PDB file of C-alpha atoms in Angstrom:
ATOM      1  CA  MET V 185      36.516   2.316 -30.657  1.00 73.00           C
ATOM      2  CA  ARG V 186      38.952   1.327 -27.926  1.00 77.00           C
ATOM      3  CA  LYS V 187      38.587   4.675 -26.117  1.00 76.00           C
ATOM      4  CA  ARG V 188      34.829   4.359 -26.173  1.00 74.00           C
ATOM      5  CA  THR V 189      34.945   0.826 -24.696  1.00 79.00           C
ATOM      6  CA  ALA V 190      37.340   2.006 -21.978  1.00 71.00           C
ATOM      7  CA  GLY V 191      35.029   4.920 -21.163  1.00 70.00           C
ATOM      8  CA  ILE V 192      31.994   2.674 -20.925  1.00 75.00           C
ATOM      9  CA  THR V 193      33.897   0.198 -18.754  1.00 72.00           C
ATOM     10  CA  ALA V 194      35.117   2.999 -16.455  1.00 66.00           C
ATOM     11  CA  ALA V 195      31.579   4.373 -16.136  1.00 65.00           C
ATOM     12  CA  ALA V 196      30.198   0.888 -15.342  1.00 63.00           C
ATOM     13  CA  VAL V 197      32.869   0.340 -12.688  1.00 65.00           C
ATOM     14  CA  ALA V 198      32.106   3.755 -11.159  1.00 60.00           C
ATOM     15  CA  VAL V 199      28.388   2.907 -10.957  1.00 62.00           C
ATOM     16  CA  VAL V 200      29.116  -0.442  -9.286  1.00 60.00           C
ATOM     17  CA  VAL V 201      31.537   1.160  -6.795  1.00 56.00           C
ATOM     18  CA  ALA V 202      28.983   3.879  -5.975  1.00 51.00           C
ATOM     19  CA  ALA V 203      26.206   1.293  -5.589  1.00 55.00           C
ATOM     20  CA  VAL V 204      28.314  -0.609  -3.050  1.00 55.00           C
ATOM     21  CA  ALA V 205      30.079   2.288  -1.281  1.00 52.00           C
ATOM     22  CA  LEU V 206      27.153   4.656  -0.742  1.00 48.00           C
ATOM     23  CA  PRO V 207      24.981   2.256   1.308  1.00 55.00           C
ATOM     24  CA  LEU V 208      28.024   1.015   3.211  1.00 51.00           C
ATOM     25  CA  PHE V 209      29.575   4.360   4.164  1.00 53.00           C
ATOM     26  CA  GLN V 210      26.416   6.528   4.139  1.00 57.00           C
ATOM     27  CA  PRO V 211      28.412   9.756   3.749  1.00 59.00           C
ATOM     28  CA  TRP V 212      25.282  11.931   4.035  1.00 48.00           C
ATOM     29  CA  ARG V 213      25.116  10.917   7.730  1.00 50.00           C
ATOM     30  CA  LEU V 214      28.051  13.271   8.363  1.00 56.00           C
ATOM     31  CA  VAL V 215      25.753  16.236   7.716  1.00 62.00           C
ATOM     32  CA  THR V 216      22.499  14.947   9.231  1.00 77.00           C
ATOM     33  CA  ASP V 217      21.356  15.360  12.822  1.00 88.00           C
ATOM     34  CA  LYS V 218      18.689  13.716  14.940  1.00 91.00           C
ATOM     35  CA  VAL V 219      17.744  15.383  18.217  1.00 93.00           C
ATOM     36  CA  VAL V 220      16.109  13.306  20.966  1.00 94.00           C
ATOM     37  CA  ASP V 221      14.887  14.849  24.227  1.00 96.00           C
ATOM     38  CA  GLU V 222      13.505  12.194  26.563  1.00 96.00           C
ATOM     39  CA  ALA V 223      12.560  12.904  30.174  1.00 95.00           C
ATOM     40  CA  VAL V 224      13.817  10.697  32.983  1.00 93.00           C
ATOM     41  CA  PRO V 225      11.121   8.013  33.387  1.00 90.00           C
ATOM     42  CA  GLY V 226       8.749   8.632  36.269  1.00 77.00           C
ATOM     43  CA  THR V 227       9.695  12.281  36.813  1.00 71.00           C
ATOM     44  CA  VAL V 228       7.206  13.964  34.495  1.00 53.00           C
ATOM     45  CA  PRO V 229       3.521  13.759  35.410  1.00 45.00           C
ATOM     46  CA  ILE V 230       1.355  12.047  32.854  1.00 41.00           C
ATOM     47  CA  SER V 231      -1.573  14.147  31.682  1.00 41.00           C
ATOM     48  CA  THR V 232      -4.447  13.001  29.559  1.00 40.00           C
ATOM     49  CA  PRO V 233      -6.054  15.804  27.608  1.00 47.00           C
ATOM     50  CA  SER V 234      -9.792  15.718  27.330  1.00 45.00           C
ATOM     51  CA  ALA V 235     -11.733  16.846  24.299  1.00 49.00           C
ATOM     52  CA  SER V 236     -14.778  17.610  26.442  1.00 45.00           C
ATOM     53  CA  THR V 237     -15.350  21.098  27.834  1.00 51.00           C
ATOM     54  CA  THR V 238     -18.196  19.925  30.087  1.00 50.00           C
ATOM     55  CA  PRO V 239     -17.170  19.442  33.718  1.00 52.00           C
ATOM     56  CA  PRO V 240     -17.610  15.890  35.017  1.00 50.00           C
ATOM     57  CA  THR V 241     -20.732  15.024  37.016  1.00 48.00           C
ATOM     58  CA  LEU V 242     -20.144  13.389  40.402  1.00 47.00           C
ATOM     59  CA  SER V 243     -22.724  10.975  41.829  1.00 50.00           C
ATOM     60  CA  VAL V 244     -20.947  10.614  45.190  1.00 52.00           C
ATOM     61  CA  ALA V 245     -19.299  13.074  47.481  1.00 54.00           C
ATOM     62  CA  PRO V 246     -15.660  13.662  46.520  1.00 54.00           C
ATOM     63  CA  THR V 247     -13.011  12.232  48.791  1.00 61.00           C
ATOM     64  CA  GLU V 248      -9.681  13.758  49.622  1.00 67.00           C
ATOM     65  CA  PRO V 249      -7.061  12.596  47.129  1.00 64.00           C
ATOM     66  CA  ALA V 250      -4.174  10.646  48.576  1.00 60.00           C
ATOM     67  CA  PRO V 251      -0.982  12.707  48.726  1.00 61.00           C
ATOM     68  CA  ALA V 252       1.327  11.933  45.839  1.00 60.00           C
ATOM     69  CA  VAL V 253       4.590  10.333  46.875  1.00 59.00           C
ATOM     70  CA  LYS V 254       7.389  11.360  44.581  1.00 63.00           C
ATOM     71  CA  THR V 255      10.467   9.215  44.579  1.00 79.00           C
ATOM     72  CA  GLU V 256      13.430  10.421  42.587  1.00 89.00           C
ATOM     73  CA  PRO V 257      15.708   8.045  40.697  1.00 95.00           C
ATOM     74  CA  LYS V 258      18.923   7.099  42.497  1.00 96.00           C
ATOM     75  CA  VAL V 259      22.171   7.828  40.656  1.00 97.00           C
ATOM     76  CA  LEU V 260      24.395   4.743  40.764  1.00 97.00           C
ATOM     77  CA  LEU V 261      27.214   5.615  38.310  1.00 98.00           C
ATOM     78  CA  THR V 262      28.234   8.683  36.313  1.00 98.00           C
ATOM     79  CA  GLY V 263      30.718   9.647  33.615  1.00 98.00           C
ATOM     80  CA  LYS V 264      31.721  12.276  31.048  1.00 98.00           C
ATOM     81  CA  LEU V 265      31.962  11.424  27.360  1.00 98.00           C
ATOM     82  CA  VAL V 266      35.319  11.930  25.627  1.00 97.00           C
ATOM     83  CA  SER V 267      35.895  12.114  21.879  1.00 97.00           C
ATOM     84  CA  HIS V 268      37.278   9.263  19.835  1.00 96.00           C
ATOM     85  CA  GLU V 269      36.690   8.890  16.062  1.00 93.00           C
ATOM     86  CA  HIS V 270      34.280  11.860  16.079  1.00 92.00           C
ATOM     87  CA  GLY V 271      33.952  14.852  18.385  1.00 95.00           C
ATOM     88  CA  THR V 272      31.658  13.707  21.216  1.00 97.00           C
ATOM     89  CA  SER V 273      30.556  15.359  24.446  1.00 98.00           C
ATOM     90  CA  GLY V 274      27.898  14.930  27.116  1.00 98.00           C
ATOM     91  CA  SER V 275      27.426  12.980  30.311  1.00 98.00           C
ATOM     92  CA  VAL V 276      26.140   9.537  31.230  1.00 98.00           C
ATOM     93  CA  ALA V 277      24.496   8.195  34.378  1.00 98.00           C
ATOM     94  CA  VAL V 278      23.157   4.827  35.446  1.00 98.00           C
ATOM     95  CA  LEU V 279      19.926   5.448  37.351  1.00 98.00           C
ATOM     96  CA  ALA V 280      17.919   3.113  39.590  1.00 97.00           C
ATOM     97  CA  LEU V 281      14.262   4.000  39.103  1.00 96.00           C
ATOM     98  CA  PRO V 282      11.635   3.802  41.860  1.00 95.00           C
ATOM     99  CA  ASP V 283      10.057   0.724  40.223  1.00 94.00           C
ATOM    100  CA  GLY V 284      13.357  -1.206  40.550  1.00 95.00           C
ATOM    101  CA  SER V 285      14.386  -0.937  36.906  1.00 97.00           C
ATOM    102  CA  ARG V 286      17.622   0.701  35.758  1.00 98.00           C
ATOM    103  CA  ILE V 287      18.437   2.938  32.826  1.00 98.00           C
ATOM    104  CA  LEU V 288      21.495   4.418  31.232  1.00 98.00           C
ATOM    105  CA  ARG V 289      20.799   8.125  30.808  1.00 98.00           C
ATOM    106  CA  ILE V 290      22.807  10.141  28.265  1.00 98.00           C
ATOM    107  CA  GLU V 291      22.455  13.899  28.718  1.00 98.00           C
ATOM    108  CA  ASN V 292      23.496  16.781  26.476  1.00 98.00           C
ATOM    109  CA  LEU V 293      24.870  14.387  23.872  1.00 98.00           C
ATOM    110  CA  ASP V 294      26.630  16.045  20.965  1.00 97.00           C
ATOM    111  CA  THR V 295      28.262  13.764  18.396  1.00 96.00           C
ATOM    112  CA  SER V 296      28.217  13.038  14.678  1.00 93.00           C
ATOM    113  CA  ASP V 297      25.545  10.919  13.091  1.00 93.00           C
ATOM    114  CA  GLY V 298      26.775   7.682  11.608  1.00 89.00           C
ATOM    115  CA  PRO V 299      25.721   4.326  10.257  1.00 87.00           C
ATOM    116  CA  ASP V 300      24.783   1.616  12.745  1.00 92.00           C
ATOM    117  CA  LEU V 301      25.593   3.485  15.985  1.00 96.00           C
ATOM    118  CA  LYS V 302      25.020   1.524  19.208  1.00 98.00           C
ATOM    119  CA  VAL V 303      25.169   2.285  22.927  1.00 98.00           C
ATOM    120  CA  TRP V 304      27.396  -0.224  24.707  1.00 98.00           C
ATOM    121  CA  LEU V 305      28.336  -1.007  28.262  1.00 98.00           C
ATOM    122  CA  SER V 306      31.907  -2.315  28.172  1.00 98.00           C
ATOM    123  CA  ASP V 307      34.598  -3.654  30.474  1.00 97.00           C
ATOM    124  CA  ALA V 308      37.245  -1.675  28.527  1.00 97.00           C
ATOM    125  CA  LYS V 309      39.192   1.188  30.055  1.00 96.00           C
ATOM    126  CA  VAL V 310      38.479   4.541  28.416  1.00 97.00           C
ATOM    127  CA  THR V 311      41.617   5.814  26.730  1.00 94.00           C
ATOM    128  CA  PRO V 312      41.565   9.276  25.151  1.00 92.00           C
ATOM    129  CA  GLY V 313      42.696   9.791  21.559  1.00 90.00           C
ATOM    130  CA  ARG V 314      43.313   7.265  18.790  1.00 91.00           C
ATOM    131  CA  ASP V 315      44.430   4.574  21.242  1.00 92.00           C
ATOM    132  CA  GLY V 316      40.860   4.380  22.563  1.00 93.00           C
ATOM    133  CA  TRP V 317      39.053   4.055  19.227  1.00 91.00           C
ATOM    134  CA  HIS V 318      38.988   0.272  18.875  1.00 93.00           C
ATOM    135  CA  VAL V 319      39.176  -1.217  22.407  1.00 95.00           C
ATOM    136  CA  PHE V 320      35.514  -1.627  23.324  1.00 96.00           C
ATOM    137  CA  ASP V 321      34.897  -4.843  21.401  1.00 94.00           C
ATOM    138  CA  ASP V 322      38.092  -6.518  22.680  1.00 94.00           C
ATOM    139  CA  GLY V 323      36.529  -7.769  25.924  1.00 94.00           C
ATOM    140  CA  SER V 324      33.044  -8.025  27.349  1.00 96.00           C
ATOM    141  CA  TYR V 325      30.357  -5.635  26.218  1.00 97.00           C
ATOM    142  CA  ARG V 326      26.576  -5.404  26.244  1.00 98.00           C
ATOM    143  CA  SER V 327      24.611  -3.501  23.628  1.00 98.00           C
ATOM    144  CA  LEU V 328      21.746  -1.451  25.054  1.00 98.00           C
ATOM    145  CA  GLY V 329      20.414  -0.770  21.559  1.00 98.00           C
ATOM    146  CA  SER V 330      20.789   1.640  18.678  1.00 98.00           C
ATOM    147  CA  LEU V 331      21.653   5.260  19.414  1.00 98.00           C
ATOM    148  CA  LYS V 332      18.335   7.135  19.232  1.00 98.00           C
ATOM    149  CA  GLY V 333      19.827  10.431  18.105  1.00 96.00           C
ATOM    150  CA  ASN V 334      23.168  12.163  17.929  1.00 96.00           C
ATOM    151  CA  HIS V 335      22.018  15.147  20.017  1.00 97.00           C
ATOM    152  CA  GLY V 336      20.008  15.501  23.210  1.00 97.00           C
ATOM    153  CA  ASN V 337      18.920  13.454  26.209  1.00 98.00           C
ATOM    154  CA  GLN V 338      18.188   9.730  25.949  1.00 98.00           C
ATOM    155  CA  ASN V 339      17.312   6.712  28.109  1.00 98.00           C
ATOM    156  CA  TYR V 340      18.359   3.109  27.537  1.00 98.00           C
ATOM    157  CA  PRO V 341      16.890   0.325  29.718  1.00 98.00           C
ATOM    158  CA  ILE V 342      19.460  -1.913  31.399  1.00 98.00           C
ATOM    159  CA  PRO V 343      18.186  -5.491  31.753  1.00 98.00           C
ATOM    160  CA  GLN V 344      18.071  -6.882  35.298  1.00 96.00           C
ATOM    161  CA  SER V 345      20.413  -9.687  34.201  1.00 97.00           C
ATOM    162  CA  VAL V 346      23.234  -7.171  33.579  1.00 97.00           C
ATOM    163  CA  ARG V 347      25.700  -7.034  36.458  1.00 97.00           C
ATOM    164  CA  LEU V 348      26.891  -3.420  36.526  1.00 97.00           C
ATOM    165  CA  GLU V 349      30.100  -4.321  38.379  1.00 96.00           C
ATOM    166  CA  SER V 350      31.185  -6.203  35.225  1.00 96.00           C
ATOM    167  CA  PHE V 351      31.314  -2.992  33.184  1.00 97.00           C
ATOM    168  CA  ARG V 352      33.379   0.146  33.616  1.00 97.00           C
ATOM    169  CA  SER V 353      32.552   2.251  30.574  1.00 98.00           C
ATOM    170  CA  VAL V 354      29.913   3.356  28.077  1.00 98.00           C
ATOM    171  CA  ALA V 355      30.715   3.681  24.376  1.00 98.00           C
ATOM    172  CA  ILE V 356      28.909   5.194  21.404  1.00 98.00           C
ATOM    173  CA  TRP V 357      29.977   2.414  19.051  1.00 97.00           C
ATOM    174  CA  CYS V 358      29.841   2.316  15.246  1.00 95.00           C
ATOM    175  CA  ASP V 359      29.134  -1.360  14.638  1.00 93.00           C
ATOM    176  CA  ARG V 360      29.660  -1.035  10.895  1.00 91.00           C
ATOM    177  CA  PHE V 361      33.276   0.167  11.173  1.00 91.00           C
ATOM    178  CA  ASN V 362      34.160  -1.173  14.651  1.00 94.00           C
ATOM    179  CA  VAL V 363      35.120   2.190  16.084  1.00 96.00           C
ATOM    180  CA  SER V 364      34.110   4.288  19.089  1.00 97.00           C
ATOM    181  CA  PHE V 365      32.701   7.751  18.374  1.00 97.00           C
ATOM    182  CA  GLY V 366      33.105   8.582  22.071  1.00 97.00           C
ATOM    183  CA  ALA V 367      33.110   6.916  25.483  1.00 98.00           C
ATOM    184  CA  ALA V 368      32.775   7.601  29.214  1.00 98.00           C
ATOM    185  CA  GLU V 369      34.346   5.910  32.207  1.00 98.00           C
ATOM    186  CA  LEU V 370      31.699   4.933  34.773  1.00 98.00           C
ATOM    187  CA  LYS V 371      32.425   6.012  38.358  1.00 98.00           C
ATOM    188  CA  SER V 372      30.408   5.567  41.548  1.00 96.00           C
ATOM    189  CA  ALA V 373      28.147   8.500  42.256  1.00 87.00           C
TER     190      ALA V 373
END
């Protein structure tokens, strides 16, 4: 009888541990991938498909269309991602868009998926290896939002209130475990 009670108790404890640990650690995220491929805002023409095959009827003589003025985004800062807790590679750039807004652009990102990943601007110095894993929440940082995917090209708006000179790095930050997956030092372009 005692062995049976011990077995039932052990099974109950295992179920409780699994019920707590699985949502917390999300181990399946180590083998999942999400690819995001966003264009730089304002650089891809917007097209609106029409369902009609009938050409439009004009009631007035057509006028010459105004020439399109294309303004490219200005690169303000750049950096290369280095690995921390997980293998991470890619590049980052802070872009000033023609409309006056700014974005953080991550290109060719390749990292592991994980629970509660964020994109942070930070005042921390990027240190390679284990010494750089935990430094990004020690000083000032600004979250630009959740990481959209662990592979590809992504854009993150930077609010106008953010003073870029206050930050010197970008981190892919796991908020659940307070660790950097990878980071890049920001340098003038």
